[in-house]
């Protein structure tokens, strides 16, 4: 009920002040797109995210973190409408400039969430493929281990050491239960990557 009341309040107070008729003006559209480019400059903030993953910078999981942070920062909220309405009511900006700002805010409010959702879905699918590949390799390793039952313990250890030295992929699922602390997850990921292990996915609850 509270959520619907907030929507009605927003539509009655700010939503009706959106100058939809002015959006057909070419000048308003031009300035609106220009302001949108300025707002999407917040995407650059995402590329300041440190690389906590065992991969090249701006590639793989690091690129995922950059894009998720950038799209999250690019989305504008209703507070921007409040500032624009205040400026227009007090004569600080012209009606055309107000319409251009509102258009830019609308575009930056609608598009980044969809881009964020696509980015998360895309990298989740990639993580799923990596997991399936690791499961396939683990299944093959298990079958090879079953065939090693006929070997002596010394021979099994020698073959296992050779597989490790051959950089065969081993899939690990690590679960940690501890008290929450600021910066804990980056420290854990940093410790894991220092062991030259690739973090496929990490979740906290």
mmCIF file of C-alpha atoms in Angstrom:
data_model
loop_
_atom_site.group_PDB
_atom_site.id
_atom_site.type_symbol
_atom_site.label_atom_id
_atom_site.label_comp_id
_atom_site.label_asym_id
_atom_site.label_seq_id
_atom_site.Cartn_x
_atom_site.Cartn_y
_atom_site.Cartn_z
ATOM 1 C CA UNK A 1 0.000 0.000 0.000
ATOM 2 C CA UNK A 2 2.804 2.416 0.905
ATOM 3 C CA UNK A 3 4.551 1.711 -2.397
ATOM 4 C CA UNK A 4 1.419 2.527 -4.397
ATOM 5 C CA UNK A 5 0.797 5.682 -2.339
ATOM 6 C CA UNK A 6 4.359 6.843 -3.072
ATOM 7 C CA UNK A 7 3.788 6.263 -6.797
ATOM 8 C CA UNK A 8 0.551 8.246 -6.731
ATOM 9 C CA UNK A 9 2.216 11.059 -4.772
ATOM 10 C CA UNK A 10 5.127 11.195 -7.219
ATOM 11 C CA UNK A 11 2.799 11.227 -10.260
ATOM 12 C CA UNK A 12 0.618 13.959 -8.734
ATOM 13 C CA UNK A 13 3.503 16.179 -7.624
ATOM 14 C CA UNK A 14 6.369 15.703 -10.093
ATOM 15 C CA UNK A 15 5.034 13.472 -12.863
ATOM 16 C CA UNK A 16 2.471 16.017 -14.086
ATOM 17 C CA UNK A 17 5.223 18.629 -14.432
ATOM 18 C CA UNK A 18 6.964 16.693 -17.191
ATOM 19 C CA UNK A 19 6.606 18.889 -20.319
ATOM 20 C CA UNK A 20 5.715 16.116 -22.761
ATOM 21 C CA UNK A 21 4.466 18.562 -25.428
ATOM 22 C CA UNK A 22 7.859 20.284 -25.562
ATOM 23 C CA UNK A 23 9.659 17.031 -26.325
ATOM 24 C CA UNK A 24 8.686 17.403 -29.999
ATOM 25 C CA UNK A 25 10.867 20.515 -30.365
ATOM 26 C CA UNK A 26 14.116 19.787 -32.201
ATOM 27 C CA UNK A 27 16.064 22.190 -30.003
ATOM 28 C CA UNK A 28 14.794 20.491 -26.863
ATOM 29 C CA UNK A 29 15.659 17.057 -28.274
ATOM 30 C CA UNK A 30 19.148 18.200 -29.282
ATOM 31 C CA UNK A 31 19.993 19.698 -25.901
ATOM 32 C CA UNK A 32 18.360 16.726 -24.187
ATOM 33 C CA UNK A 33 20.616 14.269 -26.008
ATOM 34 C CA UNK A 34 23.622 16.473 -25.235
ATOM 35 C CA UNK A 35 22.743 16.489 -21.528
ATOM 36 C CA UNK A 36 22.224 12.733 -21.700
ATOM 37 C CA UNK A 37 25.808 12.327 -22.924
ATOM 38 C CA UNK A 38 26.949 14.401 -19.957
ATOM 39 C CA UNK A 39 24.963 12.219 -17.568
ATOM 40 C CA UNK A 40 26.314 9.016 -19.098
ATOM 41 C CA UNK A 41 29.744 10.381 -18.238
ATOM 42 C CA UNK A 42 29.091 8.733 -14.895
ATOM 43 C CA UNK A 43 29.853 5.463 -16.664
ATOM 44 C CA UNK A 44 33.499 6.494 -16.400
ATOM 45 C CA UNK A 45 33.190 6.173 -12.630
ATOM 46 C CA UNK A 46 32.716 2.450 -13.076
ATOM 47 C CA UNK A 47 36.134 2.102 -14.709
ATOM 48 C CA UNK A 48 37.723 3.325 -11.480
ATOM 49 C CA UNK A 49 36.686 0.099 -9.726
ATOM 50 C CA UNK A 50 39.780 -1.823 -8.530
ATOM 51 C CA UNK A 51 40.452 -5.193 -10.087
ATOM 52 C CA UNK A 52 39.744 -7.772 -7.364
ATOM 53 C CA UNK A 53 39.618 -10.673 -9.825
ATOM 54 C CA UNK A 54 42.360 -12.873 -11.170
ATOM 55 C CA UNK A 55 42.026 -11.580 -14.730
ATOM 56 C CA UNK A 56 43.360 -8.821 -16.944
ATOM 57 C CA UNK A 57 42.265 -5.277 -16.209
ATOM 58 C CA UNK A 58 39.053 -4.175 -17.994
ATOM 59 C CA UNK A 59 38.426 -7.742 -19.170
ATOM 60 C CA UNK A 60 36.297 -10.604 -17.921
ATOM 61 C CA UNK A 61 34.964 -10.208 -14.394
ATOM 62 C CA UNK A 62 36.690 -6.845 -13.949
ATOM 63 C CA UNK A 63 34.799 -5.466 -16.937
ATOM 64 C CA UNK A 64 31.609 -6.842 -15.386
ATOM 65 C CA UNK A 65 32.297 -4.955 -12.150
ATOM 66 C CA UNK A 66 33.065 -1.762 -14.103
ATOM 67 C CA UNK A 67 29.880 -1.920 -16.172
ATOM 68 C CA UNK A 68 27.647 -2.793 -13.206
ATOM 69 C CA UNK A 69 29.043 0.110 -11.186
ATOM 70 C CA UNK A 70 28.873 2.504 -14.134
ATOM 71 C CA UNK A 71 25.272 1.705 -15.068
ATOM 72 C CA UNK A 72 24.266 1.899 -11.418
ATOM 73 C CA UNK A 73 25.803 5.372 -11.147
ATOM 74 C CA UNK A 74 24.344 6.571 -14.478
ATOM 75 C CA UNK A 75 20.713 6.188 -13.429
ATOM 76 C CA UNK A 76 19.178 9.425 -12.215
ATOM 77 C CA UNK A 77 16.288 9.509 -9.747
ATOM 78 C CA UNK A 78 13.297 11.654 -8.908
ATOM 79 C CA UNK A 79 15.490 14.028 -6.899
ATOM 80 C CA UNK A 80 16.811 15.387 -10.196
ATOM 81 C CA UNK A 81 13.217 16.231 -11.157
ATOM 82 C CA UNK A 82 12.788 18.109 -7.886
ATOM 83 C CA UNK A 83 15.871 20.244 -8.560
ATOM 84 C CA UNK A 84 14.784 20.945 -12.148
ATOM 85 C CA UNK A 85 11.263 21.941 -11.034
ATOM 86 C CA UNK A 86 12.685 24.227 -8.345
ATOM 87 C CA UNK A 87 14.997 25.917 -10.869
ATOM 88 C CA UNK A 88 12.174 26.403 -13.382
ATOM 89 C CA UNK A 89 9.711 27.758 -10.794
ATOM 90 C CA UNK A 90 12.251 30.311 -9.575
ATOM 91 C CA UNK A 91 13.164 31.474 -13.082
ATOM 92 C CA UNK A 92 16.687 30.119 -12.929
ATOM 93 C CA UNK A 93 16.325 28.274 -16.234
ATOM 94 C CA UNK A 94 14.141 28.797 -19.310
ATOM 95 C CA UNK A 95 11.207 26.469 -20.145
ATOM 96 C CA UNK A 96 13.100 25.008 -23.125
ATOM 97 C CA UNK A 97 16.150 24.309 -20.985
ATOM 98 C CA UNK A 98 13.905 22.769 -18.331
ATOM 99 C CA UNK A 99 12.317 20.477 -20.925
ATOM 100 C CA UNK A 100 15.766 19.429 -22.196
ATOM 101 C CA UNK A 101 16.964 18.620 -18.676
ATOM 102 C CA UNK A 102 13.820 16.617 -17.909
ATOM 103 C CA UNK A 103 14.206 14.698 -21.198
ATOM 104 C CA UNK A 104 17.822 13.866 -20.367
ATOM 105 C CA UNK A 105 16.867 12.746 -16.868
ATOM 106 C CA UNK A 106 14.066 10.552 -18.246
ATOM 107 C CA UNK A 107 16.412 8.892 -20.735
ATOM 108 C CA UNK A 108 19.069 8.308 -18.080
ATOM 109 C CA UNK A 109 16.409 6.937 -15.729
ATOM 110 C CA UNK A 110 14.944 4.447 -18.211
ATOM 111 C CA UNK A 111 17.934 3.115 -20.179
ATOM 112 C CA UNK A 112 20.625 2.332 -17.529
ATOM 113 C CA UNK A 113 18.457 -0.127 -15.524
ATOM 114 C CA UNK A 114 17.838 -2.179 -18.682
ATOM 115 C CA UNK A 115 21.551 -2.033 -19.544
ATOM 116 C CA UNK A 116 22.396 -3.069 -15.980
ATOM 117 C CA UNK A 117 19.994 -6.001 -16.165
ATOM 118 C CA UNK A 118 21.417 -7.117 -19.528
ATOM 119 C CA UNK A 119 25.002 -6.862 -18.216
ATOM 120 C CA UNK A 120 24.267 -8.950 -15.124
ATOM 121 C CA UNK A 121 22.354 -11.538 -17.182
ATOM 122 C CA UNK A 122 25.137 -11.731 -19.784
ATOM 123 C CA UNK A 123 27.906 -12.317 -17.273
ATOM 124 C CA UNK A 124 25.764 -14.765 -15.296
ATOM 125 C CA UNK A 125 25.438 -16.826 -18.481
ATOM 126 C CA UNK A 126 29.208 -16.661 -19.008
ATOM 127 C CA UNK A 127 29.767 -17.766 -15.408
ATOM 128 C CA UNK A 128 27.356 -20.641 -15.986
ATOM 129 C CA UNK A 129 29.333 -21.751 -19.032
ATOM 130 C CA UNK A 130 32.580 -21.653 -17.055
ATOM 131 C CA UNK A 131 30.987 -23.692 -14.273
ATOM 132 C CA UNK A 132 29.693 -26.270 -16.766
ATOM 133 C CA UNK A 133 33.136 -26.503 -18.339
ATOM 134 C CA UNK A 134 34.688 -26.988 -14.916
ATOM 135 C CA UNK A 135 32.085 -29.644 -14.062
ATOM 136 C CA UNK A 136 32.874 -31.460 -17.318
ATOM 137 C CA UNK A 137 36.584 -31.442 -16.555
ATOM 138 C CA UNK A 138 35.895 -32.568 -12.991
ATOM 139 C CA UNK A 139 33.739 -35.438 -14.294
ATOM 140 C CA UNK A 140 36.538 -36.495 -16.617
ATOM 141 C CA UNK A 141 38.991 -36.289 -13.722
ATOM 142 C CA UNK A 142 36.710 -38.432 -11.552
ATOM 143 C CA UNK A 143 36.493 -41.056 -14.299
ATOM 144 C CA UNK A 144 40.259 -41.018 -14.632
ATOM 145 C CA UNK A 145 40.576 -41.357 -10.848
ATOM 146 C CA UNK A 146 38.276 -44.393 -10.956
ATOM 147 C CA UNK A 147 40.591 -45.922 -13.490
ATOM 148 C CA UNK A 148 43.536 -45.179 -11.216
ATOM 149 C CA UNK A 149 42.204 -47.563 -8.540
ATOM 150 C CA UNK A 150 44.373 -50.308 -9.989
ATOM 151 C CA UNK A 151 47.522 -48.240 -9.362
ATOM 152 C CA UNK A 152 49.433 -48.184 -6.115
ATOM 153 C CA UNK A 153 49.116 -45.108 -3.817
ATOM 154 C CA UNK A 154 52.559 -43.901 -4.919
ATOM 155 C CA UNK A 155 51.584 -44.104 -8.606
ATOM 156 C CA UNK A 156 48.239 -42.368 -7.927
ATOM 157 C CA UNK A 157 50.037 -39.504 -6.179
ATOM 158 C CA UNK A 158 52.509 -39.218 -9.061
ATOM 159 C CA UNK A 159 49.695 -39.059 -11.649
ATOM 160 C CA UNK A 160 47.787 -36.519 -9.556
ATOM 161 C CA UNK A 161 50.894 -34.336 -9.278
ATOM 162 C CA UNK A 162 51.382 -34.512 -13.054
ATOM 163 C CA UNK A 163 47.768 -33.418 -13.631
ATOM 164 C CA UNK A 164 48.223 -30.470 -11.281
ATOM 165 C CA UNK A 165 51.460 -29.427 -12.973
ATOM 166 C CA UNK A 166 49.670 -29.666 -16.347
ATOM 167 C CA UNK A 167 47.391 -26.817 -15.192
ATOM 168 C CA UNK A 168 44.229 -28.902 -15.209
ATOM 169 C CA UNK A 169 41.213 -26.923 -13.947
ATOM 170 C CA UNK A 170 39.892 -27.785 -10.498
ATOM 171 C CA UNK A 171 36.491 -26.380 -9.501
ATOM 172 C CA UNK A 172 36.212 -25.306 -5.866
ATOM 173 C CA UNK A 173 33.108 -24.175 -3.970
ATOM 174 C CA UNK A 174 34.187 -22.210 -0.896
ATOM 175 C CA UNK A 175 31.642 -21.280 1.758
ATOM 176 C CA UNK A 176 32.630 -18.861 4.511
ATOM 177 C CA UNK A 177 30.524 -18.107 7.572
ATOM 178 C CA UNK A 178 31.773 -15.224 9.691
ATOM 179 C CA UNK A 179 30.808 -11.875 11.161
ATOM 180 C CA UNK A 180 30.180 -9.083 8.674
ATOM 181 C CA UNK A 181 32.848 -6.420 8.348
ATOM 182 C CA UNK A 182 33.428 -3.485 6.016
ATOM 183 C CA UNK A 183 35.677 -4.469 3.106
ATOM 184 C CA UNK A 184 35.573 -8.173 4.012
ATOM 185 C CA UNK A 185 34.558 -9.483 0.573
ATOM 186 C CA UNK A 186 37.286 -7.541 -1.329
ATOM 187 C CA UNK A 187 39.878 -8.876 1.138
ATOM 188 C CA UNK A 188 38.662 -12.445 0.667
ATOM 189 C CA UNK A 189 38.690 -12.100 -3.127
ATOM 190 C CA UNK A 190 42.134 -10.493 -3.012
ATOM 191 C CA UNK A 191 43.463 -13.366 -0.875
ATOM 192 C CA UNK A 192 41.999 -15.944 -3.258
ATOM 193 C CA UNK A 193 43.398 -14.223 -6.355
ATOM 194 C CA UNK A 194 46.823 -13.983 -4.683
ATOM 195 C CA UNK A 195 46.800 -17.797 -4.779
ATOM 196 C CA UNK A 196 46.323 -17.529 -8.572
ATOM 197 C CA UNK A 197 42.759 -18.832 -8.343
ATOM 198 C CA UNK A 198 40.073 -17.410 -10.615
ATOM 199 C CA UNK A 199 36.855 -16.331 -8.909
ATOM 200 C CA UNK A 200 33.971 -17.400 -11.162
ATOM 201 C CA UNK A 201 31.221 -15.974 -8.965
ATOM 202 C CA UNK A 202 30.821 -14.646 -5.434
ATOM 203 C CA UNK A 203 27.648 -14.104 -3.431
ATOM 204 C CA UNK A 204 26.888 -12.989 0.082
ATOM 205 C CA UNK A 205 23.817 -13.434 2.250
#
